[in-house]
Tab-separated table of C-alpha atoms and ligand atoms in Angstrom:
chain	number	residue	atom	x	y	z
A	1	MET	CA	-105.736	152.492	137.436
A	2	ALA	CA	-103.650	149.604	135.997
A	3	LEU	CA	-104.099	146.227	137.547
A	4	ARG	CA	-100.984	144.086	137.756
A	5	LEU	CA	-101.205	140.389	138.624
A	6	TYR	CA	-98.515	137.727	139.199
A	7	ASP	CA	-98.847	134.888	136.700
A	8	THR	CA	-97.662	131.442	137.762
A	9	LEU	CA	-96.958	130.466	134.145
A	10	THR	CA	-94.646	133.303	133.189
A	11	LYS	CA	-93.550	133.888	136.785
A	12	GLU	CA	-93.882	137.610	136.554
A	13	LYS	CA	-96.221	140.349	137.518
A	14	ARG	CA	-97.896	141.638	134.377
A	15	ASP	CA	-100.407	144.288	133.372
A	16	PHE	CA	-103.832	142.716	133.358
A	17	ALA	CA	-105.648	143.195	129.992
A	18	PRO	CA	-108.858	141.288	129.763
A	19	LEU	CA	-109.752	139.582	126.498
A	20	ASP	CA	-113.042	141.398	126.583
A	21	PRO	CA	-113.282	144.275	129.176
A	22	SER	CA	-117.101	144.053	129.024
A	23	ASN	CA	-116.963	140.432	130.089
A	24	VAL	CA	-113.972	139.743	132.406
A	25	ARG	CA	-113.911	135.960	133.071
A	26	MET	CA	-112.387	134.159	136.112
A	27	TYR	CA	-112.501	130.567	137.102
A	28	VAL	CA	-111.529	129.292	140.576
A	29	CYS	CA	-111.403	125.614	141.603
A	30	GLY	CA	-114.002	125.127	144.347
A	31	PRO	CA	-114.583	122.654	147.085
A	32	THR	CA	-115.047	118.822	146.968
A	33	VAL	CA	-118.236	118.607	149.051
A	34	TYR	CA	-117.835	115.869	151.643
A	35	ASP	CA	-117.022	117.664	154.870
A	36	PHE	CA	-116.774	121.059	156.553
A	37	ALA	CA	-114.426	123.405	154.793
A	38	HIS	CA	-111.291	124.054	156.776
A	39	ILE	CA	-109.535	127.335	157.232
A	40	GLY	CA	-107.082	126.506	154.464
A	41	ASN	CA	-109.998	126.135	152.042
A	42	ALA	CA	-111.228	129.500	153.146
A	43	ARG	CA	-108.111	131.160	151.860
A	44	PRO	CA	-108.693	130.951	148.093
A	45	VAL	CA	-112.433	131.698	148.686
A	46	ILE	CA	-111.541	135.010	150.467
A	47	VAL	CA	-108.562	135.926	148.217
A	48	PHE	CA	-110.528	135.511	144.985
A	49	ASP	CA	-113.520	137.227	146.485
A	50	VAL	CA	-111.307	140.277	147.018
A	51	LEU	CA	-110.123	140.025	143.392
A	52	PHE	CA	-113.699	139.685	142.223
A	53	ARG	CA	-114.695	142.769	144.078
A	54	LEU	CA	-111.754	144.692	142.705
A	55	LEU	CA	-112.513	143.611	139.164
A	56	ARG	CA	-116.145	144.638	139.625
A	57	HIS	CA	-114.953	148.030	140.844
A	58	LEU	CA	-112.609	148.469	137.853
A	59	TYR	CA	-114.770	147.036	135.063
A	60	GLY	CA	-118.314	147.448	136.440
A	61	GLU	CA	-120.455	145.060	138.466
A	62	ASN	CA	-122.147	143.537	135.452
A	63	HIS	CA	-118.954	143.023	133.429
A	64	VAL	CA	-117.249	140.365	135.521
A	65	LYS	CA	-118.109	136.670	135.405
A	66	TYR	CA	-116.785	134.555	138.250
A	67	VAL	CA	-117.173	130.787	138.118
A	68	ARG	CA	-116.319	128.556	141.095
A	69	ASN	CA	-117.249	124.945	140.715
A	70	ILE	CA	-118.581	122.343	143.171
A	71	THR	CA	-116.974	118.920	142.863
A	72	ASP	CA	-119.707	116.502	143.755
A	73	VAL	CA	-118.267	113.370	142.315
A	74	ASP	CA	-115.243	111.961	144.156
A	75	ASP	CA	-114.068	108.868	146.062
A	76	LYS	CA	-113.966	110.842	149.325
A	77	ILE	CA	-117.670	111.692	148.876
A	78	ASN	CA	-118.569	108.069	148.211
A	79	ASP	CA	-116.583	106.915	151.340
A	80	ARG	CA	-118.253	109.488	153.531
A	81	ALA	CA	-121.799	108.626	152.173
A	82	ALA	CA	-121.253	104.886	152.887
A	83	ARG	CA	-119.986	105.707	156.324
A	84	ASP	CA	-122.680	108.190	157.352
A	85	TYR	CA	-125.686	106.540	155.726
A	86	PRO	CA	-125.078	102.828	155.678
A	87	GLY	CA	-128.811	101.995	155.410
A	88	LEU	CA	-129.387	104.044	152.210
A	89	PRO	CA	-128.611	103.145	148.633
A	90	LEU	CA	-125.201	104.754	147.832
A	91	ASN	CA	-126.526	107.273	145.321
A	92	GLU	CA	-129.107	108.622	147.780
A	93	ALA	CA	-126.546	108.773	150.565
A	94	ILE	CA	-124.186	110.687	148.229
A	95	ARG	CA	-126.950	113.176	147.439
A	96	LYS	CA	-127.474	113.759	151.172
A	97	VAL	CA	-123.737	114.257	151.828
A	98	THR	CA	-123.237	116.646	148.928
A	99	GLU	CA	-126.360	118.715	149.540
A	100	GLN	CA	-125.692	119.081	153.250
A	101	THR	CA	-121.971	119.923	152.743
A	102	GLU	CA	-122.822	122.458	150.055
A	103	ARG	CA	-125.263	124.155	152.456
A	104	GLN	CA	-122.624	124.299	155.231
A	105	PHE	CA	-120.092	125.629	152.810
A	106	HIS	CA	-122.365	128.502	151.643
A	107	ASP	CA	-123.295	129.317	155.244
A	108	ASP	CA	-119.610	129.601	156.121
A	109	VAL	CA	-118.444	131.588	153.140
A	110	ASP	CA	-121.419	133.925	153.165
A	111	ALA	CA	-120.628	134.692	156.777
A	112	LEU	CA	-117.007	135.385	155.725
A	113	GLY	CA	-118.327	138.206	153.548
A	114	CYS	CA	-117.769	136.483	150.256
A	115	LEU	CA	-120.011	137.308	147.355
A	116	ARG	CA	-121.593	134.299	145.644
A	117	PRO	CA	-119.813	133.639	142.277
A	118	THR	CA	-121.757	134.431	139.157
A	119	VAL	CA	-122.136	130.736	138.451
A	120	GLU	CA	-121.481	127.729	140.739
A	121	PRO	CA	-121.599	124.748	138.434
A	122	ARG	CA	-121.720	121.187	139.772
A	123	ALA	CA	-119.525	118.558	138.133
A	124	THR	CA	-122.422	116.018	137.816
A	125	GLU	CA	-124.333	118.520	135.747
A	126	HIS	CA	-121.624	118.774	133.130
A	127	ILE	CA	-120.983	115.114	132.206
A	128	ALA	CA	-122.058	115.762	128.571
A	129	GLU	CA	-119.390	118.445	128.209
A	130	MET	CA	-116.775	116.168	129.720
A	131	ARG	CA	-117.676	113.398	127.252
A	132	THR	CA	-117.399	115.847	124.328
A	133	ILE	CA	-113.925	116.945	125.384
A	134	ILE	CA	-112.877	113.390	125.935
A	135	ASP	CA	-114.090	112.302	122.546
A	136	ARG	CA	-112.196	115.175	120.897
A	137	LEU	CA	-109.033	114.196	122.708
A	138	VAL	CA	-109.278	110.632	121.553
A	139	GLU	CA	-110.002	111.690	117.972
A	140	GLY	CA	-107.023	114.075	118.079
A	141	GLY	CA	-104.680	111.337	119.230
A	142	PHE	CA	-104.071	112.878	122.660
A	143	ALA	CA	-105.988	110.170	124.612
A	144	TYR	CA	-106.581	106.455	124.304
A	145	VAL	CA	-108.874	103.786	125.673
A	146	ALA	CA	-107.444	100.978	127.865
A	147	ALA	CA	-109.257	98.591	130.164
A	148	ASP	CA	-112.465	100.740	130.071
A	149	HIS	CA	-110.469	103.839	131.073
A	150	VAL	CA	-109.690	106.802	128.905
A	151	LEU	CA	-106.145	108.102	129.500
A	152	PHE	CA	-104.533	111.326	128.440
A	153	SER	CA	-100.996	111.038	127.017
A	154	PRO	CA	-98.747	114.037	127.849
A	155	ALA	CA	-96.137	112.428	125.527
A	156	ALA	CA	-98.580	112.657	122.609
A	157	MET	CA	-99.284	116.348	123.451
A	158	ASN	CA	-95.538	117.214	123.489
A	159	ALA	CA	-94.976	115.359	120.235
A	160	ALA	CA	-97.705	117.385	118.410
A	161	ASN	CA	-96.795	120.333	116.265
A	162	GLY	CA	-98.651	123.568	116.335
A	163	VAL	CA	-99.853	126.128	118.859
A	164	LEU	CA	-100.098	123.815	121.920
A	165	PRO	CA	-98.074	124.742	125.003
A	166	ARG	CA	-95.610	122.212	126.410
A	167	TYR	CA	-96.981	119.808	128.988
A	168	GLY	CA	-95.170	120.682	132.149
A	169	ALA	CA	-94.849	124.444	131.386
A	170	LEU	CA	-97.131	125.612	134.167
A	171	ALA	CA	-95.539	123.439	136.872
A	172	ASN	CA	-92.111	124.183	135.346
A	173	ARG	CA	-91.154	120.518	135.113
A	174	SER	CA	-89.920	118.386	132.224
A	175	LEU	CA	-91.659	115.155	131.219
A	176	ASP	CA	-88.476	113.272	132.035
A	177	GLU	CA	-88.525	114.615	135.548
A	178	MET	CA	-92.103	113.614	135.869
A	179	ILE	CA	-91.426	110.105	134.639
A	180	ALA	CA	-88.594	109.766	137.071
A	181	GLY	CA	-90.907	111.064	139.881
A	182	ALA	CA	-93.812	108.770	139.003
A	183	ARG	CA	-94.672	106.182	141.598
A	184	VAL	CA	-93.463	102.554	140.935
A	185	ASP	CA	-96.911	101.041	141.086
A	186	VAL	CA	-98.095	102.566	137.792
A	187	ALA	CA	-101.422	101.069	136.599
A	188	PRO	CA	-100.654	98.272	134.056
A	189	TYR	CA	-103.028	99.719	131.408
A	190	LYS	CA	-101.073	102.980	131.151
A	191	ARG	CA	-98.703	103.388	128.230
A	192	ASP	CA	-96.593	105.888	130.098
A	193	ALA	CA	-96.177	106.551	133.757
A	194	THR	CA	-97.273	110.167	133.297
A	195	ASP	CA	-100.620	109.344	131.539
A	196	PHE	CA	-103.559	110.494	133.566
A	197	VAL	CA	-107.235	109.425	133.845
A	198	LEU	CA	-109.901	111.259	131.954
A	199	TRP	CA	-112.595	108.619	132.550
A	200	LYS	CA	-112.809	105.393	134.597
A	201	PRO	CA	-115.189	102.511	135.268
A	202	SER	CA	-117.560	102.867	138.197
A	203	LYS	CA	-117.699	100.153	140.850
A	204	PRO	CA	-121.140	98.518	141.342
A	205	GLY	CA	-123.445	100.975	143.245
A	206	GLU	CA	-121.235	103.980	142.570
A	207	PRO	CA	-122.556	106.937	140.475
A	208	SER	CA	-122.129	106.161	136.778
A	209	TRP	CA	-122.889	107.673	133.410
A	210	PRO	CA	-122.749	106.459	129.745
A	211	SER	CA	-119.074	106.427	128.796
A	212	PRO	CA	-117.393	108.409	125.901
A	213	ALA	CA	-114.976	107.021	123.332
A	214	GLY	CA	-117.003	103.960	122.480
A	215	ILE	CA	-116.696	102.317	125.896
A	216	THR	CA	-119.876	100.126	126.389
A	217	THR	CA	-119.883	100.047	130.218
A	218	GLU	CA	-120.852	103.043	132.385
A	219	GLY	CA	-118.217	104.997	134.127
A	220	ARG	CA	-117.336	108.281	135.836
A	221	PRO	CA	-114.997	111.199	135.151
A	222	GLY	CA	-111.564	111.854	136.560
A	223	TRP	CA	-111.061	114.984	138.585
A	224	HIS	CA	-109.157	117.215	136.133
A	225	ILE	CA	-111.670	116.876	133.261
A	226	GLU	CA	-114.394	118.474	135.390
A	227	CYS	CA	-112.787	121.878	135.425
A	228	SER	CA	-111.980	121.857	131.698
A	229	ALA	CA	-115.651	121.071	131.011
A	230	MET	CA	-117.170	123.600	133.473
A	231	SER	CA	-114.843	126.510	132.499
A	232	TRP	CA	-115.493	125.707	128.787
A	233	LYS	CA	-119.300	125.717	129.293
A	234	HIS	CA	-119.422	128.953	131.319
A	235	LEU	CA	-116.458	130.961	130.177
A	236	GLY	CA	-115.414	129.670	126.749
A	237	GLU	CA	-112.258	127.966	125.358
A	238	THR	CA	-109.930	130.702	126.644
A	239	PHE	CA	-110.586	133.121	129.481
A	240	ASP	CA	-108.812	135.676	131.684
A	241	ILE	CA	-108.027	134.304	135.139
A	242	HIS	CA	-107.760	130.811	136.524
A	243	GLY	CA	-107.089	130.510	140.264
A	244	GLY	CA	-106.709	128.106	143.172
A	245	GLY	CA	-104.356	127.037	145.929
A	246	ILE	CA	-100.674	126.527	145.137
A	247	ASP	CA	-101.166	122.706	145.699
A	248	LEU	CA	-103.320	122.606	142.559
A	249	VAL	CA	-100.570	123.735	140.122
A	250	PHE	CA	-99.497	120.147	139.652
A	251	PRO	CA	-101.055	117.921	138.560
A	252	HIS	CA	-104.545	119.514	138.560
A	253	HIS	CA	-103.932	122.708	136.699
A	254	GLU	CA	-101.224	121.325	134.416
A	255	ASN	CA	-103.743	118.616	133.334
A	256	GLU	CA	-106.579	121.137	132.864
A	257	VAL	CA	-104.346	123.101	130.516
A	258	ALA	CA	-103.434	119.969	128.647
A	259	GLN	CA	-107.037	118.818	128.232
A	260	SER	CA	-108.443	122.217	127.193
A	261	CYS	CA	-105.634	123.250	124.878
A	262	CYS	CA	-105.543	119.879	123.089
A	263	ALA	CA	-109.357	119.740	122.777
A	264	PHE	CA	-109.687	123.277	121.442
A	265	HIS	CA	-106.356	123.699	119.673
A	266	THR	CA	-105.436	126.805	121.645
A	267	ASP	CA	-102.039	127.919	122.980
A	268	ARG	CA	-103.439	128.716	126.417
A	269	MET	CA	-106.414	128.029	128.712
A	270	ALA	CA	-106.254	131.162	130.827
A	271	GLN	CA	-104.340	134.432	130.275
A	272	THR	CA	-103.229	134.608	133.920
A	273	TRP	CA	-102.767	131.798	136.455
A	274	MET	CA	-103.036	132.766	140.124
A	275	HIS	CA	-102.271	130.659	143.163
A	276	ASN	CA	-102.608	131.390	146.838
A	277	GLY	CA	-99.959	130.201	149.357
A	278	PHE	CA	-100.663	127.563	151.911
A	279	LEU	CA	-102.018	128.081	155.377
A	280	GLN	CA	-100.594	126.283	158.390
A	281	VAL	CA	-101.754	126.444	162.004
A	282	GLU	CA	-99.513	127.411	164.892
A	283	GLY	CA	-96.428	126.618	162.832
A	284	GLU	CA	-97.577	123.185	161.681
A	285	LYS	CA	-99.172	121.722	158.594
A	286	MET	CA	-102.826	121.264	159.298
A	287	SER	CA	-103.764	117.599	159.656
A	288	LYS	CA	-106.293	115.505	161.459
A	289	SER	CA	-103.639	113.354	163.078
A	290	LEU	CA	-101.844	116.353	164.611
A	291	GLY	CA	-105.178	117.496	166.016
A	292	ASN	CA	-104.698	121.017	164.681
A	293	PHE	CA	-107.239	120.676	161.851
A	294	VAL	CA	-109.462	123.757	162.082
A	295	THR	CA	-112.698	124.144	160.219
A	296	ILE	CA	-114.283	127.516	159.450
A	297	ARG	CA	-117.244	126.366	161.537
A	298	GLU	CA	-115.146	125.555	164.557
A	299	LEU	CA	-113.535	128.978	164.429
A	300	ARG	CA	-116.969	130.653	164.210
A	301	GLU	CA	-118.393	128.536	167.085
A	302	ASN	CA	-115.538	127.763	169.475
A	303	TRP	CA	-111.768	127.818	168.803
A	304	ASN	CA	-109.323	128.355	171.643
A	305	GLY	CA	-112.105	129.451	173.951
A	306	TYR	CA	-113.813	132.034	171.698
A	307	SER	CA	-116.454	132.200	168.995
A	308	TRP	CA	-114.542	134.211	166.427
A	309	PRO	CA	-116.494	136.768	164.304
A	310	ALA	CA	-116.273	135.907	160.627
A	311	GLU	CA	-115.054	139.395	159.815
A	312	THR	CA	-112.106	138.863	162.176
A	313	LEU	CA	-111.239	135.633	160.227
A	314	ARG	CA	-111.453	137.497	156.909
A	315	PHE	CA	-109.314	140.345	158.193
A	316	ASN	CA	-106.739	137.985	159.594
A	317	MET	CA	-106.561	136.190	156.248
A	318	LEU	CA	-105.888	139.449	154.373
A	319	ARG	CA	-103.107	140.743	156.595
A	320	THR	CA	-100.793	138.365	154.724
A	321	HIS	CA	-100.141	138.787	151.055
A	322	TYR	CA	-102.044	135.950	149.204
A	323	ARG	CA	-98.868	134.377	147.713
A	324	GLN	CA	-97.051	134.160	151.029
A	325	PRO	CA	-97.667	131.189	153.396
A	326	ILE	CA	-99.888	132.117	156.405
A	327	ASP	CA	-99.199	130.874	159.865
A	328	TRP	CA	-102.686	130.870	161.499
A	329	THR	CA	-102.101	131.575	165.207
A	330	LEU	CA	-104.203	132.595	168.169
A	331	ASN	CA	-101.924	135.584	168.634
A	332	SER	CA	-102.439	137.039	165.123
A	333	LEU	CA	-106.157	136.309	165.288
A	334	SER	CA	-106.563	138.142	168.614
A	335	GLU	CA	-104.503	141.042	167.142
A	336	SER	CA	-106.727	141.187	164.123
A	337	HIS	CA	-109.741	141.181	166.272
A	338	ASN	CA	-108.486	144.059	168.430
A	339	ILE	CA	-107.514	146.147	165.381
A	340	LEU	CA	-110.947	145.716	163.759
A	341	CYS	CA	-112.681	146.520	167.103
A	342	ASP	CA	-110.727	149.783	167.350
A	343	TRP	CA	-111.478	150.752	163.724
A	344	TYR	CA	-115.176	149.884	164.009
A	345	ASP	CA	-115.373	151.845	167.296
A	346	ASP	CA	-114.000	154.889	165.538
A	347	LEU	CA	-116.376	154.410	162.625
A	348	LYS	CA	-119.275	154.274	165.063
A	349	ASP	CA	-118.303	157.699	166.558
A	350	GLY	CA	-116.604	159.147	163.486
A	351	SER	CA	-118.286	161.007	160.677
A	352	PRO	CA	-120.447	158.848	158.471
A	353	ALA	CA	-119.681	161.049	155.540
A	354	VAL	CA	-119.445	159.198	152.252
A	355	ALA	CA	-115.952	159.428	150.846
A	356	PRO	CA	-114.142	158.000	147.841
A	357	ILE	CA	-111.726	155.143	148.088
A	358	PRO	CA	-108.252	156.788	148.370
A	359	ASN	CA	-105.820	156.200	145.457
A	360	GLU	CA	-103.182	154.693	147.877
A	361	VAL	CA	-105.658	151.919	148.782
A	362	LEU	CA	-106.587	151.209	145.178
A	363	GLU	CA	-102.997	151.326	144.035
A	364	ALA	CA	-101.897	148.697	146.657
A	365	LEU	CA	-104.805	146.494	145.794
A	366	CYS	CA	-104.006	146.815	142.043
A	367	ASP	CA	-100.377	145.810	142.794
A	368	ASP	CA	-101.087	142.043	142.688
A	369	LEU	CA	-103.579	142.321	145.572
A	370	ASN	CA	-101.191	143.691	148.107
A	371	THR	CA	-103.660	143.503	151.009
A	372	SER	CA	-101.000	143.868	153.710
A	373	LYS	CA	-100.046	147.211	152.138
A	374	VAL	CA	-103.737	148.137	151.918
A	375	ILE	CA	-104.125	147.482	155.662
A	376	ALA	CA	-101.082	149.654	156.373
A	377	GLU	CA	-102.889	152.474	154.384
A	378	LEU	CA	-106.019	151.835	156.456
A	379	HIS	CA	-104.074	152.353	159.678
A	380	THR	CA	-102.839	155.731	158.248
A	381	LEU	CA	-106.418	156.689	157.289
A	382	ARG	CA	-107.485	156.014	160.886
A	383	LYS	CA	-104.585	157.984	162.320
A	384	ARG	CA	-105.622	160.924	160.092
A	385	LYS	CA	-109.245	160.516	161.228
A	386	GLN	CA	-110.259	159.984	157.594
A	387	PHE	CA	-113.113	157.822	158.673
A	388	GLY	CA	-115.188	158.189	155.479
A	389	GLU	CA	-112.246	156.924	153.436
A	390	LEU	CA	-111.646	154.157	155.967
A	391	ARG	CA	-115.232	153.058	155.678
A	392	ALA	CA	-115.285	153.164	151.889
A	393	SER	CA	-112.044	151.054	151.748
A	394	LEU	CA	-113.387	148.455	154.182
A	395	THR	CA	-116.564	148.174	152.125
A	396	LEU	CA	-114.497	147.543	148.962
A	397	LEU	CA	-112.635	144.746	150.814
A	398	GLY	CA	-115.879	143.117	151.923
A	399	PHE	CA	-116.160	144.339	155.519
A	400	SER	CA	-119.360	145.666	157.141
A	401	GLY	CA	-117.766	148.208	159.493
A	402	GLU	CA	-120.577	147.437	161.923
A	403	ARG	CA	-119.382	147.010	165.511
A	404	ALA	CA	-122.153	144.411	166.180
A	405	ALA	CA	-120.547	142.099	163.612
A	406	LEU	CA	-117.548	141.782	165.946
A	407	HIS	CA	-119.394	140.268	168.864
A	408	ARG	CA	-117.151	137.562	170.335
A	409	THR	CA	-118.235	135.099	173.019
A	410	ALA	CA	-115.667	133.705	175.413
A	411	PHE	CA	-116.053	130.098	176.683
A	412	GLY	CA	-114.469	130.267	180.155
A	413	GLN	CA	-114.357	126.520	180.822
A	414	SER	CA	-112.705	125.203	177.717
A	415	ASN	CA	-109.325	123.474	177.861
A	416	PHE	CA	-107.955	126.292	175.878
A	417	ARG	CA	-108.526	128.766	178.767
A	418	VAL	CA	-106.471	126.606	181.035
A	419	GLN	CA	-103.756	126.561	178.380
A	420	ALA	CA	-104.082	130.297	177.672
A	421	ASP	CA	-103.928	131.131	181.343
A	422	LEU	CA	-100.703	129.057	181.689
A	423	ASN	CA	-99.264	130.957	178.712
A	424	VAL	CA	-100.195	134.257	180.199
A	425	GLU	CA	-98.660	133.367	183.538
A	426	SER	CA	-95.406	132.108	182.022
A	427	LEU	CA	-95.215	135.300	179.827
A	428	ILE	CA	-95.698	137.512	182.882
A	429	GLU	CA	-92.998	135.562	184.678
A	430	ALA	CA	-90.605	136.043	181.715
A	431	ARG	CA	-91.482	139.780	181.728
A	432	THR	CA	-90.826	140.104	185.515
A	433	ALA	CA	-87.458	138.436	185.055
A	434	ALA	CA	-86.647	140.824	182.108
A	435	ARG	CA	-87.554	143.834	184.278
A	436	ALA	CA	-85.374	142.483	187.162
A	437	ARG	CA	-82.393	142.415	184.810
A	438	LYS	CA	-83.367	145.842	183.404
A	439	ASP	CA	-83.971	144.458	179.944
A	440	PHE	CA	-86.804	146.868	179.204
A	441	LYS	CA	-86.810	146.198	175.548
A	442	GLU	CA	-87.771	142.568	176.202
A	443	SER	CA	-90.262	143.425	178.918
A	444	ASP	CA	-92.040	145.829	176.586
A	445	ARG	CA	-92.070	143.314	173.861
A	446	ILE	CA	-93.744	140.767	176.161
A	447	ARG	CA	-96.242	143.403	177.199
A	448	ASP	CA	-97.073	144.024	173.559
A	449	GLU	CA	-97.384	140.325	172.967
A	450	LEU	CA	-99.874	140.021	175.849
A	451	ALA	CA	-101.811	143.065	174.582
A	452	ALA	CA	-102.039	141.329	171.140
A	453	MET	CA	-103.527	138.333	172.968
A	454	GLY	CA	-106.141	140.745	174.462
A	455	ILE	CA	-104.507	140.758	177.938
A	456	THR	CA	-103.980	143.969	179.850
A	457	ILE	CA	-101.428	143.877	182.651
A	458	LYS	CA	-101.080	146.081	185.724
A	459	ASP	CA	-97.909	146.538	187.726
A	460	GLY	CA	-98.155	147.027	191.444
A	461	LYS	CA	-96.591	146.011	194.749
A	462	ASP	CA	-97.616	143.467	197.338
A	463	ALA	CA	-97.872	143.946	201.024
A	464	ASP	CA	-94.136	143.480	201.439
A	465	GLY	CA	-93.354	146.049	198.718
A	466	LYS	CA	-92.357	143.364	196.185
A	467	PRO	CA	-93.390	144.111	192.590
A	468	VAL	CA	-96.412	142.144	191.359
A	469	THR	CA	-98.170	142.070	188.054
A	470	THR	CA	-101.831	141.299	187.670
A	471	TRP	CA	-103.709	140.780	184.457
A	472	GLU	CA	-107.068	140.789	182.935
A	473	ILE	CA	-108.792	140.109	179.574
A	474	ALA	CA	-109.097	143.495	177.809
A	475	ARG	CA	-112.438	142.896	176.216
B	501	AMP	P1	-109.875	120.867	148.092
B	501	AMP	O1	-111.287	120.760	148.509
B	501	AMP	O2	-108.928	120.116	148.972
B	501	AMP	O3	-109.659	120.552	146.551
B	501	AMP	O4	-109.434	122.373	148.264
B	501	AMP	C1	-110.224	123.490	147.858
B	501	AMP	C2	-109.333	124.690	147.745
B	501	AMP	O5	-108.628	124.929	148.959
B	501	AMP	C3	-108.162	124.525	146.651
B	501	AMP	O6	-108.033	125.714	145.951
B	501	AMP	C4	-106.995	124.273	147.529
B	501	AMP	O7	-105.782	124.644	146.844
B	501	AMP	C5	-107.231	125.137	148.745
B	501	AMP	N1	-106.507	124.646	149.926
B	501	AMP	C6	-106.546	123.423	150.517
B	501	AMP	N2	-105.794	123.426	151.635
B	501	AMP	C7	-105.201	124.627	151.718
B	501	AMP	C8	-104.347	125.247	152.720
B	501	AMP	N3	-103.937	124.522	153.824
B	501	AMP	N4	-103.943	126.460	152.581
B	501	AMP	C9	-104.369	127.204	151.496
B	501	AMP	N5	-105.275	126.680	150.595
B	501	AMP	C10	-105.701	125.393	150.657
B	502	ZN	ZN1	-110.022	122.646	138.955
């Protein structure tokens, strides 16, 4: 079956043809380890896990190499370490923060049903490769040293002849646009506003390594160079798929392409560039100040009054196509939970017969990971009582099919419950009003909305014969 993937660079869905079918290679930008991963961070992890599973299905388990890095050198890590462990030397505090965050991350994404990547390289273990690339860039005239920094020059790249791609091609911007958009407070040591940091000096006490390009003081790498170094080390100069969230296209991925192509004199870094859309919560951008910042851990432990099973989170994520934005809402999460409960109930009672994955499911998945279409196919399989096929498809997507995995605890006393109860009451009021004006379409819609929230309603009459509606939580 032909796999077709949407490529951010060429802006089209194309047939996927690996450079070497016996070694399909994918790199995905991983977490910066300083805090619990939020539900937006979970999106690329889940999306590319589905792709990893599909590639393994198509090319064989031992013929796919998936690399997802861990960024363990970053200002945010240093700040967190100084804040959380003020008594410790900074380097020790940093190790504590990164090790602990990495453990939390693994615990969360393991629970979400994501396979571990083939390699999970840490940035701090690839400083030598970063220095090599930086030296090559300076020798090639693409980078220069100024004030103990090494800076990459996009203008030099675009002035060079040969196979190199144009800087700005991935993000679809021109250098002039980027210069116009550059901030006014450009560092004085930069030749051009668009030049970006490959290497910089470390402040006293910060992690530091011997510098490249003849700089005599120690320093540390910029963010973009990490991924060029780790993908090179583990996947080679050019590989098949590079992925991450849409926010990484510019500047991070644009700069990765620039570094790798100029260092290795290649016309491309990856054959296919894939980016997942952004996730927002209840209609708003997730942010700490808005108070709607949700970590994977919170969802698993207590979000809006429930501990949500990790498989429910995974399923809710896959109901939306990966390139579309997701609005993460309590309604859709409850609905996802109920769908999975129904399916798993059927699987428990239905025939355990082993069945192949139906073509319709594979075709939808091979059509640029159309998981929403796949889920529609799964609804059909259930309707037709093809439980063996349903189970096989769920397994391919990384679901256990085990009813026990969907255990959900409700926390009756949380603020959410008060809020949720108010929502339920006001929805029931709106439904009663709709019924009174004989707008049954609207009253049915509200009943369905309540059902999606896990609320069952019962219509009756009170002692005076007036209609009343009572409700209860379905599960
Ligand atoms: P970071 O640790 O911020 O570099 O992010 C790790 C990964 O999560 C990157 O691939 C980001 O693009 C992705 N990401 C961050 N926030 C969101 C979001 N709200 N929705 C979807 N993906 C996100
Ligand atoms: Zn990266």
